[in-house]
Coordinates of C-alpha atoms in Angstrom, one line a residue:
X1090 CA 0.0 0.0 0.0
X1091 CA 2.7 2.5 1.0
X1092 CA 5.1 1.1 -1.1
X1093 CA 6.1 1.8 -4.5
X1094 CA 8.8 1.1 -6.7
X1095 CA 10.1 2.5 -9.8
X1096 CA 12.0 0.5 -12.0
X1097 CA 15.3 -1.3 -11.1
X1098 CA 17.7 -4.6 -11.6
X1099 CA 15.6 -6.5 -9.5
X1100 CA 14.2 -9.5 -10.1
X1101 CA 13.6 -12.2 -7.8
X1102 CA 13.3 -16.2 -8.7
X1103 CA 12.3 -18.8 -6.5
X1104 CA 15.6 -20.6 -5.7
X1105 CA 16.3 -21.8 -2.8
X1106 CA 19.8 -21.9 -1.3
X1107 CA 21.7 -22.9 2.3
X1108 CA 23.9 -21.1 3.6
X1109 CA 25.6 -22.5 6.7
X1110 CA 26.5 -20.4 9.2
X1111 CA 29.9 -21.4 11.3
X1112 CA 29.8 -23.7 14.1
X1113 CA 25.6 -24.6 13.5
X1114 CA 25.2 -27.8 14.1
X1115 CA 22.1 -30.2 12.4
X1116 CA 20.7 -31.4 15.5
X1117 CA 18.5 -28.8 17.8
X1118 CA 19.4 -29.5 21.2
X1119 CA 15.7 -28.6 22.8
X1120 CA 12.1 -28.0 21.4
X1121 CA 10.5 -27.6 18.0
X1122 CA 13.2 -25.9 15.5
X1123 CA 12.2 -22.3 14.5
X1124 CA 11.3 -21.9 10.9
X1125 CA 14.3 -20.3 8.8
X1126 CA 12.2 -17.1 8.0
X1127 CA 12.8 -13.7 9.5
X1128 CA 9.7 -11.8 11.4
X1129 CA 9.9 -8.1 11.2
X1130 CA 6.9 -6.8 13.2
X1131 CA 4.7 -4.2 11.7
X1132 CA 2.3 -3.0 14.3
X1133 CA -0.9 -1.8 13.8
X1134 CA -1.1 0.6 16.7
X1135 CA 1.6 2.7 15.7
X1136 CA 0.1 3.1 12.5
X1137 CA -3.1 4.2 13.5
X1138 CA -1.2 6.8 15.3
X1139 CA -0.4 8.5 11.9
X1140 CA -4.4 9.8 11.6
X1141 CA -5.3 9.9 15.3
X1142 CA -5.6 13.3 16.6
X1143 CA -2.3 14.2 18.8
X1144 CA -3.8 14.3 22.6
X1145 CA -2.9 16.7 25.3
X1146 CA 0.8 15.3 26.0
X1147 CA 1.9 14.7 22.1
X1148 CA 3.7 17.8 20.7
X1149 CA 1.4 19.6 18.1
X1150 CA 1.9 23.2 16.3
X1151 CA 2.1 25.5 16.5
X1152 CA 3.9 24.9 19.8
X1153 CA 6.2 22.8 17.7
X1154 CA 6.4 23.9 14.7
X1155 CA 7.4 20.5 12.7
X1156 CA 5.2 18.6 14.3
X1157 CA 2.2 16.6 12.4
X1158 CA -0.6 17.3 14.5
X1159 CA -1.4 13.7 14.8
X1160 CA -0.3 10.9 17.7
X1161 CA 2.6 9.9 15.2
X1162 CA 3.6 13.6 15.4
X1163 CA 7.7 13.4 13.7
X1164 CA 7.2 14.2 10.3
X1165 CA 10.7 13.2 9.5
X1166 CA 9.5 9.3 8.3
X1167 CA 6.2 7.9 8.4
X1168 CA 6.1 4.8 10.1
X1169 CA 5.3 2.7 7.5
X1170 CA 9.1 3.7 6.0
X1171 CA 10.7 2.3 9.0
X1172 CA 9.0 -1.7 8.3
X1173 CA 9.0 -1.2 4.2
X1174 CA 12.8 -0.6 4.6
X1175 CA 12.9 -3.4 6.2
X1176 CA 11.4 -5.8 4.0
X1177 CA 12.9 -4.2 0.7
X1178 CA 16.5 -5.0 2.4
X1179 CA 16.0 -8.8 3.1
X1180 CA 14.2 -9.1 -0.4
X1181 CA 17.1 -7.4 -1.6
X1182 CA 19.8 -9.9 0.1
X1183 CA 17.3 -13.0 -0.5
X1184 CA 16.3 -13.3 3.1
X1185 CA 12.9 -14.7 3.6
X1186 CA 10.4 -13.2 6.0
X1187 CA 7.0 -13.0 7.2
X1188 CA 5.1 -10.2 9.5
X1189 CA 3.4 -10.3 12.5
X1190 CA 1.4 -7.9 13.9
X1191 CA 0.3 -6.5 17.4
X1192 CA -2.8 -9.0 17.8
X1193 CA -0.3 -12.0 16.7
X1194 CA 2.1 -10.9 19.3
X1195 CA -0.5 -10.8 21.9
X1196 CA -2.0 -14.3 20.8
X1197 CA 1.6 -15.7 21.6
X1198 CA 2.2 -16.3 17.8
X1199 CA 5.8 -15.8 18.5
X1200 CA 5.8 -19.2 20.4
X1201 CA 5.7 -22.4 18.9
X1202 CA 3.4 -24.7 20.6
X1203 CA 5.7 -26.3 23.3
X1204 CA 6.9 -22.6 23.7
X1205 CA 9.9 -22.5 21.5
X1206 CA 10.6 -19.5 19.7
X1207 CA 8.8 -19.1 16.3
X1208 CA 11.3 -17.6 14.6
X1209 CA 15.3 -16.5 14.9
X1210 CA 14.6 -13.2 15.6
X1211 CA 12.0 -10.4 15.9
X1212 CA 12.4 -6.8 13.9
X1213 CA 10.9 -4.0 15.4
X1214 CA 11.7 -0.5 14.2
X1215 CA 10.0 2.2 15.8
X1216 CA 7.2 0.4 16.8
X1217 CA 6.2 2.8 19.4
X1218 CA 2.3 1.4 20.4
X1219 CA 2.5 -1.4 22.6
X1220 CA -0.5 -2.6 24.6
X1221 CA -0.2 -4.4 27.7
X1222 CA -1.1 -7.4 26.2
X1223 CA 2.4 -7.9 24.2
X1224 CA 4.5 -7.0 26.6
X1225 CA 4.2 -10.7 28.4
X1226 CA 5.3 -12.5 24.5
X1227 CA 7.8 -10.7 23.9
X1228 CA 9.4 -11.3 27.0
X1229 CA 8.5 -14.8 27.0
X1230 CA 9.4 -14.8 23.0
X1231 CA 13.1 -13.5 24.0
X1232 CA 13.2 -15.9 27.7
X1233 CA 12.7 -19.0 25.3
X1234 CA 15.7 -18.1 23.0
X1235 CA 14.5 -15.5 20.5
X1236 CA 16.2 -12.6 19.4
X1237 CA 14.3 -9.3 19.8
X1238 CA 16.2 -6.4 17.2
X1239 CA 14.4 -2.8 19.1
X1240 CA 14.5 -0.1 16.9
X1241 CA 14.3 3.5 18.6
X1242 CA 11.2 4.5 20.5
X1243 CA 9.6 0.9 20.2
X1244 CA 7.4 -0.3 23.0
X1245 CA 7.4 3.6 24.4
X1246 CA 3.7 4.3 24.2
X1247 CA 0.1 3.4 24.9
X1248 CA -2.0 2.7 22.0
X1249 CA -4.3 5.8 23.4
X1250 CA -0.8 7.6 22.0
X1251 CA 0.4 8.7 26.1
X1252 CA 3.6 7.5 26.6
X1253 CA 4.8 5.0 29.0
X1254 CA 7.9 7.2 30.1
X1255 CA 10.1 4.5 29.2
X1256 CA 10.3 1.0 27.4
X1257 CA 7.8 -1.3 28.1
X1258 CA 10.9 -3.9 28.6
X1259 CA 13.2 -1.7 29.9
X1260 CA 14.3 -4.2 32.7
X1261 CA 14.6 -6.9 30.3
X1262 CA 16.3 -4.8 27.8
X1263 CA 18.7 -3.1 30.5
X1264 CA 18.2 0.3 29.0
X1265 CA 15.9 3.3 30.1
X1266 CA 14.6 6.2 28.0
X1267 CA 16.7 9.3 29.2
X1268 CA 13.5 11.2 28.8
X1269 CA 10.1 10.5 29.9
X1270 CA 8.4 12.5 27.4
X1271 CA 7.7 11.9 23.6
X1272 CA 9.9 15.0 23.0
X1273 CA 13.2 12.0 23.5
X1274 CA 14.6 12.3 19.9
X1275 CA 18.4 13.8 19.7
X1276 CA 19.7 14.5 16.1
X1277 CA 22.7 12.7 16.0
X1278 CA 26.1 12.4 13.4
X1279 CA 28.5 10.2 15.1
X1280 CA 29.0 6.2 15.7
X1281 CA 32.0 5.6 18.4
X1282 CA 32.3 1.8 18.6
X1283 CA 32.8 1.1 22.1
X1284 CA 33.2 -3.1 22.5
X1285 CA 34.3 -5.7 20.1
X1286 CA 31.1 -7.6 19.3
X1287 CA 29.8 -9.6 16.5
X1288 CA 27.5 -6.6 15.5
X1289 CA 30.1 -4.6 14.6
X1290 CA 33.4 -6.7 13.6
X1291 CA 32.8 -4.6 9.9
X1292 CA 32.5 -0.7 11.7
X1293 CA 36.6 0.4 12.0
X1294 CA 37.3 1.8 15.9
X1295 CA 37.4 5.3 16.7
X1296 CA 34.5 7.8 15.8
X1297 CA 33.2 7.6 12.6
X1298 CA 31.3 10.2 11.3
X1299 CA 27.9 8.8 10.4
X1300 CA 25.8 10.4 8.2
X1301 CA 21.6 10.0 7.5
X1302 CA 19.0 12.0 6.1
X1303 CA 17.3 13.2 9.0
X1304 CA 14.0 13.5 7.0
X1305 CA 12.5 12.1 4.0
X1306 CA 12.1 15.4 2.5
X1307 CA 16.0 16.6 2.9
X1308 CA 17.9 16.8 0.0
X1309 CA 21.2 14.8 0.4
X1310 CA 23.7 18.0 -0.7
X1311 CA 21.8 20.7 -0.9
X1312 CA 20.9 23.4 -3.1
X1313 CA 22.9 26.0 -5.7
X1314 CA 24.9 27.8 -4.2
X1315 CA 25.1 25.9 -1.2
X1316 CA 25.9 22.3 -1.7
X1317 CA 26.3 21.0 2.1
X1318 CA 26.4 17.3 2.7
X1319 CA 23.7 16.2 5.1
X1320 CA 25.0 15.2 8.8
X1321 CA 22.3 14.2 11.3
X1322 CA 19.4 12.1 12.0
X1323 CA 16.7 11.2 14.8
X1324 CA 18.1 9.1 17.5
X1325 CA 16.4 8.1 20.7
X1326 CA 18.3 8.8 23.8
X1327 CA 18.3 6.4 26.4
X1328 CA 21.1 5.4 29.3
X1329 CA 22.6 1.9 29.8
X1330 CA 21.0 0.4 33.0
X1331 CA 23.1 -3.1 32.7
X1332 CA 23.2 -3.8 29.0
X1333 CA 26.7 -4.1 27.1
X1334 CA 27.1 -0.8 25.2
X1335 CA 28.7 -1.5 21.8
X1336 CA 28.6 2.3 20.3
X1337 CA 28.3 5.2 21.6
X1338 CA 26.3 8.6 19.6
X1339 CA 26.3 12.1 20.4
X1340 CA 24.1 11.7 23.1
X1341 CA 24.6 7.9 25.0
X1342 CA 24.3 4.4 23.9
X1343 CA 23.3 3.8 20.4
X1344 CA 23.8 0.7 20.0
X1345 CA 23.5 -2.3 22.8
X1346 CA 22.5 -5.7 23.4
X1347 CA 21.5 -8.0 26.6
X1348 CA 20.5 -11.6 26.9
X1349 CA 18.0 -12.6 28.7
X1350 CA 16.8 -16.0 29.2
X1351 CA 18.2 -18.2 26.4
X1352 CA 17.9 -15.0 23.8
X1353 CA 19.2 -11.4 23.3
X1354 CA 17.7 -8.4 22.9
X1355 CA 19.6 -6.0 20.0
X1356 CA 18.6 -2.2 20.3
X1357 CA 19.6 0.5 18.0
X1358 CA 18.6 3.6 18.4
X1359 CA 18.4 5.4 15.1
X1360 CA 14.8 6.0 13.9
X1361 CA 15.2 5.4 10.5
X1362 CA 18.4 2.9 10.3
X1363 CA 18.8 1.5 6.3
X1364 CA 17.6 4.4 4.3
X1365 CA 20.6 6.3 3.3
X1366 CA 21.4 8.9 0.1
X1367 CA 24.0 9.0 -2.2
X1368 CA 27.8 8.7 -1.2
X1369 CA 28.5 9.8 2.1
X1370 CA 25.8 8.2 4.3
X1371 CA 26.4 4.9 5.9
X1372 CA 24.1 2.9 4.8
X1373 CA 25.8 -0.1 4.4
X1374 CA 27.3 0.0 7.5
X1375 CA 24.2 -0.1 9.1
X1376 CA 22.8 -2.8 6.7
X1377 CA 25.8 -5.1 8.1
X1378 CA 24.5 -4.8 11.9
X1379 CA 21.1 -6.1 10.7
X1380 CA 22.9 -8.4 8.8
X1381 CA 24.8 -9.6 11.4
X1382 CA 22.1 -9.3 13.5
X1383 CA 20.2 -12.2 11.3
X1384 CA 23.5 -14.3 11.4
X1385 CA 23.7 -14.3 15.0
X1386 CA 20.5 -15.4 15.6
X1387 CA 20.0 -18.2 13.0
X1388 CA 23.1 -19.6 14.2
X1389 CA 22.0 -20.0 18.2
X1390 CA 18.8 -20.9 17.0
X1391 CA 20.7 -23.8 15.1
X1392 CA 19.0 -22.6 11.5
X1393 CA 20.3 -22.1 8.5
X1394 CA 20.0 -19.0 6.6
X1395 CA 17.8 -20.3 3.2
X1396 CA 18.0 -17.7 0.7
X1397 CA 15.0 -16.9 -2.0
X1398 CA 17.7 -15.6 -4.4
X1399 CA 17.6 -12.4 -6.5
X1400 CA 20.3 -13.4 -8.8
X1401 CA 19.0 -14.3 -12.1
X1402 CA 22.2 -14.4 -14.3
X1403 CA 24.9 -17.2 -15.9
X1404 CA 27.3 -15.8 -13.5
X1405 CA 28.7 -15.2 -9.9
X1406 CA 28.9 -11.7 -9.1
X1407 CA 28.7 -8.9 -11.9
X1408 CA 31.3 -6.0 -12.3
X1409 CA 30.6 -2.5 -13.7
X1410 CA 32.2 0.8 -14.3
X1411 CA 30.6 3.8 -13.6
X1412 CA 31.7 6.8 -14.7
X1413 CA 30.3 10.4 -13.7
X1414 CA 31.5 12.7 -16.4
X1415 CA 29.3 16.0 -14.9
X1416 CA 29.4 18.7 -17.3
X1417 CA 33.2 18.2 -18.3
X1418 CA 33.7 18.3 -22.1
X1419 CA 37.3 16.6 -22.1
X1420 CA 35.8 13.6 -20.0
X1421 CA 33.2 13.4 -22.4
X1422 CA 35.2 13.1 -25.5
X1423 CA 37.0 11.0 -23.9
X1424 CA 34.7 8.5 -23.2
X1425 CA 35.2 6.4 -26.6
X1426 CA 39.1 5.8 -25.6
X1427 CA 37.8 4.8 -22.4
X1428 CA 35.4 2.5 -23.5
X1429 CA 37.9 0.9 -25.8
X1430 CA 40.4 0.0 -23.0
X1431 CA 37.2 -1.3 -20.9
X1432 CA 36.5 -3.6 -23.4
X1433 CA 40.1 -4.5 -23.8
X1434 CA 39.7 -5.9 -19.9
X1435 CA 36.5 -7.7 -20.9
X1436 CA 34.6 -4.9 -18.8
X1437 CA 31.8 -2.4 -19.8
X1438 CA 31.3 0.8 -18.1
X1439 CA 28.4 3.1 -17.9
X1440 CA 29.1 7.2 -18.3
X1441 CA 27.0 9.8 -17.1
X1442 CA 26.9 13.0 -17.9
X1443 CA 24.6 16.3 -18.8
X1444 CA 23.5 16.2 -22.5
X1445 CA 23.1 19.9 -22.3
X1446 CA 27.5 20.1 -22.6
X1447 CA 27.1 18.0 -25.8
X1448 CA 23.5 18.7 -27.4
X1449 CA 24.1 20.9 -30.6
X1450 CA 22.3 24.5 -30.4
X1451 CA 23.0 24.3 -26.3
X1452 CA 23.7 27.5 -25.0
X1453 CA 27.0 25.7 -23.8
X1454 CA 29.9 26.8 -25.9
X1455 CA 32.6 24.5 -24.0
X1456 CA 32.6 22.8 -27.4
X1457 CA 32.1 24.4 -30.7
X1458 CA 28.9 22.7 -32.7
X1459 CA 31.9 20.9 -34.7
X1460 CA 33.3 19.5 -31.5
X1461 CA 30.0 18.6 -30.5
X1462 CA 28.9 16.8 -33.7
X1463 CA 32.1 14.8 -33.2
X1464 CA 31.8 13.8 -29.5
X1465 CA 28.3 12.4 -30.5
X1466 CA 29.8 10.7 -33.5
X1467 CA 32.5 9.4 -30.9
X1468 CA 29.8 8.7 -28.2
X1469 CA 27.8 6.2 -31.0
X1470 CA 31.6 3.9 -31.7
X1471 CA 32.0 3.8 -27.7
X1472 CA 28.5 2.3 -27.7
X1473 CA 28.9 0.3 -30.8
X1474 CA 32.4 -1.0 -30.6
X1475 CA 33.0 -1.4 -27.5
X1476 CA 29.4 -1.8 -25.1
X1477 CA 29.6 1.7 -23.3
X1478 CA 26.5 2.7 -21.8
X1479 CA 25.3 6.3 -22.1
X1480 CA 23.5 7.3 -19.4
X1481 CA 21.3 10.9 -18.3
X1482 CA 23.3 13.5 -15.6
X1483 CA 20.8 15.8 -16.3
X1484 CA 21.3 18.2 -18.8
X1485 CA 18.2 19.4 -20.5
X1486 CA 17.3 23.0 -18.8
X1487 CA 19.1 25.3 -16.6
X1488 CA 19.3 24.9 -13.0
X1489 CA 15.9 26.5 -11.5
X1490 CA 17.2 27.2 -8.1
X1491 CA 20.0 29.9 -10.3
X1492 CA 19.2 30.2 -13.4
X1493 CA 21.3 33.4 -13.9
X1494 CA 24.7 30.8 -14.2
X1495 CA 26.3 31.0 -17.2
X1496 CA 26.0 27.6 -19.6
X1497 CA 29.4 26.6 -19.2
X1498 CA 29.3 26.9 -15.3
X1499 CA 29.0 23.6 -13.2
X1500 CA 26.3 24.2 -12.2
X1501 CA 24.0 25.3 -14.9
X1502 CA 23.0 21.8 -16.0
X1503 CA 24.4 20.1 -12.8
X1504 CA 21.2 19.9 -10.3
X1505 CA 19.0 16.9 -9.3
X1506 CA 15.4 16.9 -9.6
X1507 CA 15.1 17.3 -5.4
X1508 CA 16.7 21.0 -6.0
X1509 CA 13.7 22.1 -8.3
X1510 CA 10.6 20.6 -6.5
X1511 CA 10.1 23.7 -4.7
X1512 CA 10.8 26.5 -7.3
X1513 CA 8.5 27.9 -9.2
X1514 CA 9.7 28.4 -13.2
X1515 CA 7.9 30.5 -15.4
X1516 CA 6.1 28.8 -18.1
X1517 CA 6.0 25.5 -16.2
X1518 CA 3.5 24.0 -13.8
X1519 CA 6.0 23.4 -10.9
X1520 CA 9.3 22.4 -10.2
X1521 CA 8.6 19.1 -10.5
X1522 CA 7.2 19.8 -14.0
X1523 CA 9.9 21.6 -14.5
X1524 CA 12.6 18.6 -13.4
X1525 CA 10.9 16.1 -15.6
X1526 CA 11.0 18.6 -18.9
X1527 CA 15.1 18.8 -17.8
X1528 CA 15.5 15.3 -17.6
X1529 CA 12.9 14.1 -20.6
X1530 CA 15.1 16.2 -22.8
X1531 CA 18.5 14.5 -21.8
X1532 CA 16.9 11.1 -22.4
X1533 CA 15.9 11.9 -25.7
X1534 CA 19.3 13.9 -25.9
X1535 CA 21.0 10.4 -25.7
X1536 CA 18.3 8.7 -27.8
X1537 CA 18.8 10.9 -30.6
X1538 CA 22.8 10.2 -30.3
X1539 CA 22.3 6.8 -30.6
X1540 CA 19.3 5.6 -32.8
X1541 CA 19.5 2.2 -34.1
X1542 CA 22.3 1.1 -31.4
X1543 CA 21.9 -1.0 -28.5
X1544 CA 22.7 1.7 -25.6
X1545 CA 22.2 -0.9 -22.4
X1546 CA 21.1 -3.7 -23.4
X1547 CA 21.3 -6.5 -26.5
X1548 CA 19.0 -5.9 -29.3
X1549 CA 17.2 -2.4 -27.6
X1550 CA 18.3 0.0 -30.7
X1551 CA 16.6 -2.5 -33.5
X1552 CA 13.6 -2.3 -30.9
X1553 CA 13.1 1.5 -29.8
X1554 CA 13.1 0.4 -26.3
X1555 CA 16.8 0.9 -24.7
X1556 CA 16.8 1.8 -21.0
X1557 CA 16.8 5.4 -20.0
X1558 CA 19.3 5.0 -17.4
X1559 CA 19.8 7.8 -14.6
X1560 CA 22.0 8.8 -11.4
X1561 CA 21.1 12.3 -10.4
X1562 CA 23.8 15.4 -9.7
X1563 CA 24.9 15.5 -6.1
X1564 CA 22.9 12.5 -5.5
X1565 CA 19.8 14.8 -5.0
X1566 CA 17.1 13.1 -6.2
X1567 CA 15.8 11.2 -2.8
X1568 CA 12.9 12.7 -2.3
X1569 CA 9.1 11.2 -2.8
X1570 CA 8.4 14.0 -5.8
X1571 CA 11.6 13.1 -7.4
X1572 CA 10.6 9.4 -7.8
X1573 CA 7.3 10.4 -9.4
X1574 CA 9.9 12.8 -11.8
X1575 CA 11.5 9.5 -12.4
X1576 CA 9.1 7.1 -12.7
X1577 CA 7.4 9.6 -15.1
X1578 CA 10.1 10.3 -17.7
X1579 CA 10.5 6.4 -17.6
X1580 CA 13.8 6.0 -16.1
X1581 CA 14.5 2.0 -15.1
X1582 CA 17.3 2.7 -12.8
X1583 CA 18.4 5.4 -9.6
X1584 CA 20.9 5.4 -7.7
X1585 CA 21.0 7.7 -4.7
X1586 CA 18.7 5.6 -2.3
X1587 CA 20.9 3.1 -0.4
X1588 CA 19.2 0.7 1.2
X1589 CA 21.3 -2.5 0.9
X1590 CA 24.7 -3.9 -0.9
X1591 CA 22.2 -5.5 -3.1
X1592 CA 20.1 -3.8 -6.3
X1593 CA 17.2 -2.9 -5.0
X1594 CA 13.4 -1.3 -5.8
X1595 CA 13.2 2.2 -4.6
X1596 CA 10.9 2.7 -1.2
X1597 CA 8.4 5.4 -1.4
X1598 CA 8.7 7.7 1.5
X1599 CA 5.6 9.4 1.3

């Protein structure tokens, strides 16, 4: 329902695989095994927070500005991102899963009937609406040997939408909420790895910087002429009671575990943990701790991890070149001796750049129209003799935000469709109207180029159908109204939302 996808590599066939995980052994030792399937739990209560009216004690505006006016009053994420992210990460890796709800929880349907655990391990991100109910199996869930992963403010609240003043397990989970409020989030930047754990054998020592959107509507580096990389994002700030500590942000214990029983409870204390955009975020750092998460729990539970794979191809792994040429006229005419030692290697890249640099009659005069007629003559033997793919930077109009830079500036065709979605250009509807115009006109830009050549894939050029291909200047196109820009001018392929090493769909936000 809340989840969309544009597009992408993805393609999933049923085939199963095994993979062992050290030191599991074939025999269970006690009770029913768990079925090899990871639960992520996507509660109902919370959800209903996001149209019940906020009460007395929930922030509201104007008192706080930002806030929704609802019970699920953030309007950084929806909820719903928080489980979809989730999901689209284990189908990405192969990882099978099912979902269970608040009333399953409450029924015991974590349990197996001689009160085994159900599953390896429980997900719950942000799952903020517990009632009393669940509190009893979950703790009896984790007692019996499961593994409970607590995102954030889970387990905080009523389902009236008051708040509980602190974790429903907090004993169990040997952390506290540092505040009692709903007013607990911290924005936060940092990851200092305190302990040498399994979580987090892949996160180097020291203090790392780690970087998230803190909102589905930021854009990733700004806007001209202030490109700033984005830093923080919602944490929830709680103190270690007697749970081991394994990193450290801004503000106290981000990340910590505790068994209990024959399980563990896992907490991580970002909101929004897997989503990242473009470069600089840490996204796949954080996939790794879920990751390892899942690992860690299959093997004590004496599972192996079976794998629905995504991989649909004659070969192991895959290998690709990517080049982002920008608005630089010598990489682009370049790009044919490029291609040709590629192909020398037996490898075939993909080069980006804006069409605008290149496109004869372009108020760009990096190139004279001679120059430009032979980097497209150039561009059509790098696609024809040696497989290059030609892909869209951008390049069809000038940069809304500052439309006073000259042609030949960086700039002037170098902007992402999250930078135009709240402008206003004359003649156009929107911004967003105004970002799929730019980028429609690159596509057919590099369509005209190459007519009658297979630009991406075998026998596309004889067909009229070759993939418009797209990755988006400064990575800014994350934003909800940039995937409708996107899914509009019929690109296949983005890649600024990080959600996995895997390819992946895109998650709507919105």
């Amino acid at each position: 329902m809340q989840k969309r996808s544009i597009a992408g590599f993805l393609m999933l066939v049923v085939c199963l695989a095994f993979v062992v995980t050290p030191r599991m052994s074939s025999v269970v030792a006690q009770g029913t095994p768990p079925l090899p399937v990871v639960a992520i739990h996507v509660s109902e209560q919370t959800q209903a927070f996001e149209s019940m009216p906020a009460g007395p004690n929930t922030p509201k505006p104007p008192a706080v500005a930002d806030a929704s006016g609802m019970e699920w009053w953030p309007t950084a994420w929806h909820y719903f991102v928080m489980a979809e992210s989730v999901k689209e990460a284990l189908r990405a890796d192969g990882t099978p899963y099912v979902i269970v709800t608040d009333a399953e929880i409450a029924a015991n349907a974590l349990l197996q009937p001689d009160g085994s655990p159900k599953y390896p391990i429980v997900i719950s991100l942000a799952a903020e609406a517990i009632h009393d109910n669940a509190v009893g199996p979950l703790r009896a869930y984790v007692n019996a040997g499961g593994f409970l992963f607590v995102g954030s403010s889970s387990f905080t609240r009523n389902p009236d939408g008051t708040t509980r003043g602190n974790f429903a397990l907090s004993s169990e989970m040997g952390l506290r909420s540092t505040g009692a409020n709903l007013q607990n989030w911290y924005e936060n930047r940092i990851f200092t790895k305190t302990a040498d754990h399994r979580l987090t054998t892949h996160i180097p020592g020291g203090t790392l910087n780690w970087h998230f959107p803190l909102t589905a509507e930021e854009i990733p580096l700004g806007t001209t002429a202030n490109h700033v990389v984005h830093q923080e994002h919602l944490a929830w700030a709680v103190t270690a009671t007697d749970a081991a500590v394994l990193a450290t942000g801004s503000s106290g214990p981000l990340l910590a575990t505790k068994a209990y029983g024959g399980g563990h409870f896992i907490y991580d204390g970002m909101m929004q943990p897997l989503i990242g955009l473009g470069g600089n975020d840490a996204g796949m750092y954080s996939y790794f701790i879920l990751r390892h998460a899942v690992e860690w729990a299959f093997e004590a539970a004496n599972v192996p991890i079976v794998k629905v794979s995504p991989w649909r191809y004659p070969y192991d792994s895959a290998f690709i070149v990517r080049h982002d040429f920008e608005n630089f006229a010598d990489s682009i005419q370049s790009i044919e001796a490029n291609a040709q030692q590629e192909a020398l290697k037996g490898a075939k890249g993909e080069y980006y750049f804006t069409t605008g640099t290149v496109r004869l009659g372009s108020p760009d005069t990096q190139l004279t129209e001679a120059e430009k007629q032979a980097t497209i003559e150039s561009l059509r033997r790098a696609v024809s003799l040696y497989g290059a793919t030609i892909g869209s930077h951008n390049g069809g109009l000038a940069n809304p935000v500052n439309p006073g830079l000259a042609p030949t500036s960086y700039d002037y065709w170098h902007w992402g469709p999250d930078e135009a979605l709240d402008t206003n250009p004359q003649g156009y509807a929107g911004g967003k109207a105004y970002a799929a115009a730019s980028i429609a006109q690159s596509f057919q830009d590099i369509e005209g180029w190459l007519v009658g050549l297979d630009n991406g894939r075998a026998g596309c050029g004889s067909a009229g159908n070759c993939p418009r291909v797209w990755v988006s200047p400064y990575f800014n196109s994350g934003r909800d109204g940039s995937f409708d820009v996107l899914e509009q001018v019929g690109a296949i392929t983005m890649g600024e939302q990080k959600l996995s090493p895997f390819p992946h769909w895109t998650v709507s936000t919105a």
